[in-house]
DNA sequence: GCAAATTAATGATTTATTCAAG
DNA sequence: CTTGAATAAATCATTAATTTGC
C-alpha cells in the first residue's frame, strides 16, 4: 500500500563521475535473475572512447553535416507501379505487414525500381496515418473527399501476383483506421536477427493477386 | 494507490464498417473458406488457408520444464547484468543506437542471457521515454529525495568490453531528452536489407570497457 | 509458508508528430 | 506542398513483485 515511488534515478548529468557506481538496479520491481549461471557482474563503465576520436577539439555544429551525401543516400522515390501496387495492397486490407511480407513486397516492387524494405514499411505507416488524418480533416470541414488524388493506374495489364509467405494470421481488412487494435506480432526486426526463429510453424502462403484495377479514384 | 487503468474504451469513433463485414480479427479460421473466386473483381485477396496450427494444445502439456519457454512466445526478461550494461550505455550518452551498435550491444549482452537486437532497441526507446516522463512528473512539487541508492555489491571480476563498431559519428552526450533532433541515420532496418551499406567510411571503434567495480577495496 | 489475486513495472506495438528532401 | 524518413508519445500486454487469504 504505502508504496512510495522512489525514483532512484538521480539522473543528474553525466558529468564524469569518478566512480560510476553501478549496481543501480531498479529498486522496485523485478529482479529475479532466473538465468542459470548468472555470472553476476555489473561493473563500472569506462566510456573513454565514447567521445568521438576526432583530434579536432571541437564538435562542429555544422548544419546537417551529418546527412549522408554519399551514394544511396537519397530517399526512395517510388514509381507509379510501386505506388499502385502498394495502394492495392492497402486497399486489400494490408495495414501493417510483418517482416516477411515486407520483404516479399519489396522484392516484388524492386522490379519496378529501387526499393528497400524500410520503404515499404514507412509507406504503410505514412499512408495509414495520412489517410486517417485526411478523413478526419475532411469530416471536420465537410469538404468531402475532393482531395482524392486519383491513384495512378498501373499502366500495364500485367497481373501481378505477390505471394506472401506468412505464418501469422492475416488480419481481415478490419478497417482503414482502427486506432489501437492489437493484432499480431509483426515487426521488421525479425529480419535482423537470425531467421532461425520459430522452429516449427508451418508456413502459409498468402497470395495476393493484383489485377490492373481500373482507376476508380479514391 | 487505487489507480486503475481500465478505461480503454472510447475508441468507437470511426464506425465506418464497410460492406465487407468480416469483423473478426483474430478469430480462428472460419472453416475452409471457399472463396468466391471471382476473377474479374478487383484485387482479390486469396488467402487460401490461414489456419494457424493452434489446434493442438502446445504448451500446457509440458512434461516438466516450465522455465524458459521457447523463443517466440515470451518477452525478453533482462538480467541484472544486461540492465546494468544498458544503463551504463545510457548514462554514457547513448540514446538511439544505430543498427550496428544495436547488433553489437546485443551480441555482448547475449553473454548474460538471451537477447535480441530488438530488445536493445526497445529498451533504449522505453528507457528514454520513461526517464523523460519521470523527470517531467517529478518536477511537480517533488522533493527531490536523495534516495541513496546503495550500489548492490556485485561479485565478480569480469571485465566486459564492448567494442562498438560504428561508422557514423558518435553523438556525444548531447542531451538526455532532446525532443526531435535529427541526428543520424539510425534504423534497425539497415541490417535487414543488403549489407551494401555505405561502403566507404572509415570505421571507428568505440570501446566500452566495463570494469568489475569491486565492492571492497582490493 | 504457499498460492491466488492485485499491483507496479516494463517490454513490445501502434499512432502521432516532426523534419527534411524533392 | 507533398511525402518519405525518423522520433516521440500513447498504450496494449505480459511479467515479476507485493499483498492477501488460507
mmCIF file of C-alpha atoms in Angstrom, chain A residues 1 3 6-12 14 16-17 20-26 30-33 35 38-53 59 66 68 70 73 88 92 102 116-118 121-122 132 135-136 166-175 177 179-183 185 187-193 197 199 201-202 204-211 213-214 216, chain B residues 1 11 14 16-18 20 22 24-27 39 41-53 68 72 77-81 83-85 87-94 102 112-113 116-118 121-122 131 134-135 138 145 147 149-152 154-156 158 160 164 168-170 172-173 175-176 183-185 187-189 191-193 198 201 204 206-213:
data_model
loop_
_atom_site.group_PDB
_atom_site.id
_atom_site.type_symbol
_atom_site.label_atom_id
_atom_site.label_comp_id
_atom_site.label_asym_id
_atom_site.label_seq_id
_atom_site.Cartn_x
_atom_site.Cartn_y
_atom_site.Cartn_z
ATOM 1 C CA UNK A 1 0.000 0.000 0.000
ATOM 2 C CA UNK A 3 4.339 2.441 -1.816
ATOM 3 C CA UNK A 6 11.091 6.306 -5.061
ATOM 4 C CA UNK A 7 12.870 7.367 -8.062
ATOM 5 C CA UNK A 8 16.291 6.223 -7.787
ATOM 6 C CA UNK A 9 17.380 7.655 -10.944
ATOM 7 C CA UNK A 10 19.324 10.578 -9.822
ATOM 8 C CA UNK A 11 19.717 11.115 -13.374
ATOM 9 C CA UNK A 12 21.675 14.203 -12.897
ATOM 10 C CA UNK A 14 26.633 12.644 -16.616
ATOM 11 C CA UNK A 16 32.289 12.421 -15.487
ATOM 12 C CA UNK A 17 31.638 10.584 -12.416
ATOM 13 C CA UNK A 20 30.441 5.205 -11.929
ATOM 14 C CA UNK A 21 28.607 3.465 -9.267
ATOM 15 C CA UNK A 22 26.741 0.851 -10.976
ATOM 16 C CA UNK A 23 24.568 -1.632 -9.403
ATOM 17 C CA UNK A 24 21.682 0.609 -9.732
ATOM 18 C CA UNK A 25 19.061 -1.914 -10.102
ATOM 19 C CA UNK A 26 15.579 -0.904 -10.454
ATOM 20 C CA UNK A 30 11.615 -7.465 -10.501
ATOM 21 C CA UNK A 31 14.999 -8.673 -10.131
ATOM 22 C CA UNK A 32 14.584 -12.315 -10.055
ATOM 23 C CA UNK A 33 17.525 -13.283 -12.037
ATOM 24 C CA UNK A 35 19.116 -17.041 -15.513
ATOM 25 C CA UNK A 38 24.494 -15.807 -13.972
ATOM 26 C CA UNK A 39 27.965 -14.539 -13.654
ATOM 27 C CA UNK A 40 26.539 -11.562 -11.945
ATOM 28 C CA UNK A 41 28.870 -8.956 -12.998
ATOM 29 C CA UNK A 42 27.949 -5.462 -13.426
ATOM 30 C CA UNK A 43 30.614 -3.041 -13.474
ATOM 31 C CA UNK A 44 31.654 0.447 -13.876
ATOM 32 C CA UNK A 45 31.779 1.915 -17.216
ATOM 33 C CA UNK A 46 34.703 3.452 -18.752
ATOM 34 C CA UNK A 47 33.459 5.445 -21.559
ATOM 35 C CA UNK A 48 36.679 6.839 -22.539
ATOM 36 C CA UNK A 49 36.089 6.090 -26.085
ATOM 37 C CA UNK A 50 32.691 7.427 -26.339
ATOM 38 C CA UNK A 51 33.919 10.703 -27.320
ATOM 39 C CA UNK A 52 34.484 10.977 -30.891
ATOM 40 C CA UNK A 53 38.042 10.100 -31.653
ATOM 41 C CA UNK A 59 32.315 19.172 -32.331
ATOM 42 C CA UNK A 66 25.611 14.647 -40.869
ATOM 43 C CA UNK A 68 24.646 11.101 -45.910
ATOM 44 C CA UNK A 70 27.169 9.589 -50.445
ATOM 45 C CA UNK A 73 21.629 8.499 -49.544
ATOM 46 C CA UNK A 88 -3.731 -2.086 -53.918
ATOM 47 C CA UNK A 92 -6.796 -5.046 -49.967
ATOM 48 C CA UNK A 102 7.635 -6.535 -46.233
ATOM 49 C CA UNK A 116 14.150 -1.356 -49.785
ATOM 50 C CA UNK A 117 12.123 -2.992 -47.136
ATOM 51 C CA UNK A 118 12.033 0.022 -44.956
ATOM 52 C CA UNK A 121 7.362 -0.233 -44.030
ATOM 53 C CA UNK A 122 7.320 3.516 -43.975
ATOM 54 C CA UNK A 132 -6.663 8.862 -41.400
ATOM 55 C CA UNK A 135 -10.519 11.567 -43.286
ATOM 56 C CA UNK A 136 -10.557 13.332 -40.015
ATOM 57 C CA UNK A 166 3.440 -15.733 -43.643
ATOM 58 C CA UNK A 167 2.887 -17.605 -40.551
ATOM 59 C CA UNK A 168 0.687 -15.247 -38.743
ATOM 60 C CA UNK A 169 -2.888 -14.874 -39.460
ATOM 61 C CA UNK A 170 -3.885 -12.313 -41.865
ATOM 62 C CA UNK A 171 -5.876 -9.593 -40.428
ATOM 63 C CA UNK A 172 -9.021 -9.274 -42.276
ATOM 64 C CA UNK A 173 -9.479 -5.895 -43.627
ATOM 65 C CA UNK A 174 -10.577 -4.691 -40.297
ATOM 66 C CA UNK A 175 -10.792 -1.114 -41.229
ATOM 67 C CA UNK A 177 -8.251 3.237 -39.287
ATOM 68 C CA UNK A 179 -6.962 3.104 -33.543
ATOM 69 C CA UNK A 180 -5.104 0.651 -31.490
ATOM 70 C CA UNK A 181 -6.032 -2.782 -32.207
ATOM 71 C CA UNK A 182 -3.553 -5.283 -31.161
ATOM 72 C CA UNK A 183 -3.318 -7.630 -33.959
ATOM 73 C CA UNK A 185 3.273 -9.726 -33.737
ATOM 74 C CA UNK A 187 7.992 -6.183 -36.520
ATOM 75 C CA UNK A 188 10.600 -5.792 -39.161
ATOM 76 C CA UNK A 189 13.243 -6.584 -36.722
ATOM 77 C CA UNK A 190 12.773 -10.165 -37.232
ATOM 78 C CA UNK A 191 14.730 -9.958 -40.331
ATOM 79 C CA UNK A 192 17.519 -8.609 -38.492
ATOM 80 C CA UNK A 193 18.082 -11.450 -36.236
ATOM 81 C CA UNK A 197 13.317 -18.444 -35.032
ATOM 82 C CA UNK A 199 11.177 -23.581 -35.241
ATOM 83 C CA UNK A 201 5.420 -23.429 -37.674
ATOM 84 C CA UNK A 202 4.008 -24.344 -40.880
ATOM 85 C CA UNK A 204 1.134 -20.411 -45.093
ATOM 86 C CA UNK A 205 1.109 -18.765 -48.373
ATOM 87 C CA UNK A 206 -0.896 -15.727 -48.924
ATOM 88 C CA UNK A 207 -1.321 -14.935 -52.469
ATOM 89 C CA UNK A 208 -2.402 -11.524 -53.349
ATOM 90 C CA UNK A 209 -3.364 -11.253 -56.875
ATOM 91 C CA UNK A 210 -3.342 -7.793 -58.098
ATOM 92 C CA UNK A 211 -5.285 -7.044 -61.113
ATOM 93 C CA UNK A 213 -7.754 -2.324 -61.326
ATOM 94 C CA UNK A 214 -9.400 0.333 -63.316
ATOM 95 C CA UNK A 216 -11.833 4.442 -59.761
ATOM 96 C CA UNK B 1 -2.904 3.712 -4.852
ATOM 97 C CA UNK B 11 -12.378 4.298 -29.430
ATOM 98 C CA UNK B 14 -14.806 5.518 -36.521
ATOM 99 C CA UNK B 16 -17.122 3.045 -40.748
ATOM 100 C CA UNK B 17 -17.795 -0.502 -41.313
ATOM 101 C CA UNK B 18 -17.596 -1.227 -44.938
ATOM 102 C CA UNK B 20 -17.409 -6.467 -46.009
ATOM 103 C CA UNK B 22 -15.650 -9.535 -41.550
ATOM 104 C CA UNK B 24 -13.486 -10.950 -36.743
ATOM 105 C CA UNK B 25 -9.951 -10.012 -36.443
ATOM 106 C CA UNK B 26 -8.174 -12.775 -34.859
ATOM 107 C CA UNK B 27 -10.696 -15.437 -34.828
ATOM 108 C CA UNK B 39 -11.625 -13.498 -61.340
ATOM 109 C CA UNK B 41 -13.081 -8.476 -59.360
ATOM 110 C CA UNK B 42 -10.610 -6.010 -58.189
ATOM 111 C CA UNK B 43 -7.673 -7.176 -56.228
ATOM 112 C CA UNK B 44 -8.694 -10.486 -54.982
ATOM 113 C CA UNK B 45 -7.077 -11.451 -51.830
ATOM 114 C CA UNK B 46 -6.661 -15.071 -51.883
ATOM 115 C CA UNK B 47 -5.742 -16.329 -48.539
ATOM 116 C CA UNK B 48 -6.069 -19.930 -49.069
ATOM 117 C CA UNK B 49 -5.592 -21.247 -45.672
ATOM 118 C CA UNK B 50 -4.844 -19.321 -42.646
ATOM 119 C CA UNK B 51 -5.272 -21.977 -40.231
ATOM 120 C CA UNK B 52 -2.795 -21.481 -37.639
ATOM 121 C CA UNK B 53 -1.507 -24.637 -36.107
ATOM 122 C CA UNK B 68 12.255 -20.888 -20.408
ATOM 123 C CA UNK B 72 8.775 -16.611 -29.814
ATOM 124 C CA UNK B 77 13.394 -10.628 -19.463
ATOM 125 C CA UNK B 78 16.598 -8.833 -18.891
ATOM 126 C CA UNK B 79 19.106 -9.922 -16.364
ATOM 127 C CA UNK B 80 20.799 -7.654 -13.960
ATOM 128 C CA UNK B 81 23.907 -7.610 -15.982
ATOM 129 C CA UNK B 83 20.241 -3.919 -17.386
ATOM 130 C CA UNK B 84 23.405 -2.689 -15.842
ATOM 131 C CA UNK B 85 25.232 -2.511 -19.068
ATOM 132 C CA UNK B 87 22.066 1.696 -18.155
ATOM 133 C CA UNK B 88 25.706 2.338 -18.367
ATOM 134 C CA UNK B 89 25.455 2.878 -22.024
ATOM 135 C CA UNK B 90 22.519 5.107 -21.497
ATOM 136 C CA UNK B 91 24.248 7.154 -18.933
ATOM 137 C CA UNK B 92 27.214 7.218 -21.145
ATOM 138 C CA UNK B 93 25.154 9.133 -23.568
ATOM 139 C CA UNK B 94 23.849 6.528 -25.854
ATOM 140 C CA UNK B 102 22.431 -2.440 -31.559
ATOM 141 C CA UNK B 112 24.384 -12.816 -19.940
ATOM 142 C CA UNK B 113 21.175 -14.103 -21.281
ATOM 143 C CA UNK B 116 17.879 -9.944 -29.474
ATOM 144 C CA UNK B 117 18.597 -6.743 -31.204
ATOM 145 C CA UNK B 118 15.106 -5.517 -30.976
ATOM 146 C CA UNK B 121 16.261 -1.095 -29.462
ATOM 147 C CA UNK B 122 13.116 -1.176 -27.424
ATOM 148 C CA UNK B 131 13.106 8.711 -17.902
ATOM 149 C CA UNK B 134 9.544 10.535 -14.767
ATOM 150 C CA UNK B 135 11.514 13.670 -14.836
ATOM 151 C CA UNK B 138 8.830 14.608 -10.658
ATOM 152 C CA UNK B 145 14.662 12.874 -2.417
ATOM 153 C CA UNK B 147 17.479 8.222 -2.315
ATOM 154 C CA UNK B 149 20.884 4.048 -3.892
ATOM 155 C CA UNK B 150 23.415 1.897 -2.359
ATOM 156 C CA UNK B 151 25.136 0.064 -5.001
ATOM 157 C CA UNK B 152 24.404 -3.517 -4.703
ATOM 158 C CA UNK B 154 28.494 -7.024 -7.362
ATOM 159 C CA UNK B 155 30.572 -10.017 -7.026
ATOM 160 C CA UNK B 156 32.619 -10.714 -9.999
ATOM 161 C CA UNK B 158 34.813 -9.829 -15.113
ATOM 162 C CA UNK B 160 33.348 -6.578 -20.041
ATOM 163 C CA UNK B 164 31.189 -0.807 -30.922
ATOM 164 C CA UNK B 168 28.607 7.240 -38.195
ATOM 165 C CA UNK B 169 29.636 9.979 -35.978
ATOM 166 C CA UNK B 170 29.016 9.266 -32.453
ATOM 167 C CA UNK B 172 28.354 12.944 -27.949
ATOM 168 C CA UNK B 173 26.255 13.144 -24.956
ATOM 169 C CA UNK B 175 21.310 15.795 -24.065
ATOM 170 C CA UNK B 176 19.115 13.446 -22.295
ATOM 171 C CA UNK B 183 20.875 13.206 -35.707
ATOM 172 C CA UNK B 184 21.884 10.493 -37.954
ATOM 173 C CA UNK B 185 20.513 7.699 -39.867
ATOM 174 C CA UNK B 187 17.300 2.493 -38.022
ATOM 175 C CA UNK B 188 17.430 -1.169 -37.425
ATOM 176 C CA UNK B 189 16.231 -1.805 -40.841
ATOM 177 C CA UNK B 191 20.525 -4.792 -41.060
ATOM 178 C CA UNK B 192 17.690 -6.126 -42.824
ATOM 179 C CA UNK B 193 18.494 -5.045 -46.222
ATOM 180 C CA UNK B 198 27.935 2.798 -47.095
ATOM 181 C CA UNK B 201 33.550 5.178 -44.476
ATOM 182 C CA UNK B 204 35.586 3.906 -35.747
ATOM 183 C CA UNK B 206 34.181 2.540 -29.730
ATOM 184 C CA UNK B 207 35.346 0.514 -26.904
ATOM 185 C CA UNK B 208 33.447 0.398 -23.760
ATOM 186 C CA UNK B 209 35.326 -1.248 -21.069
ATOM 187 C CA UNK B 210 33.337 -2.313 -18.180
ATOM 188 C CA UNK B 211 35.267 -2.895 -15.106
ATOM 189 C CA UNK B 212 34.029 -5.045 -12.375
ATOM 190 C CA UNK B 213 33.739 -2.489 -9.648
#
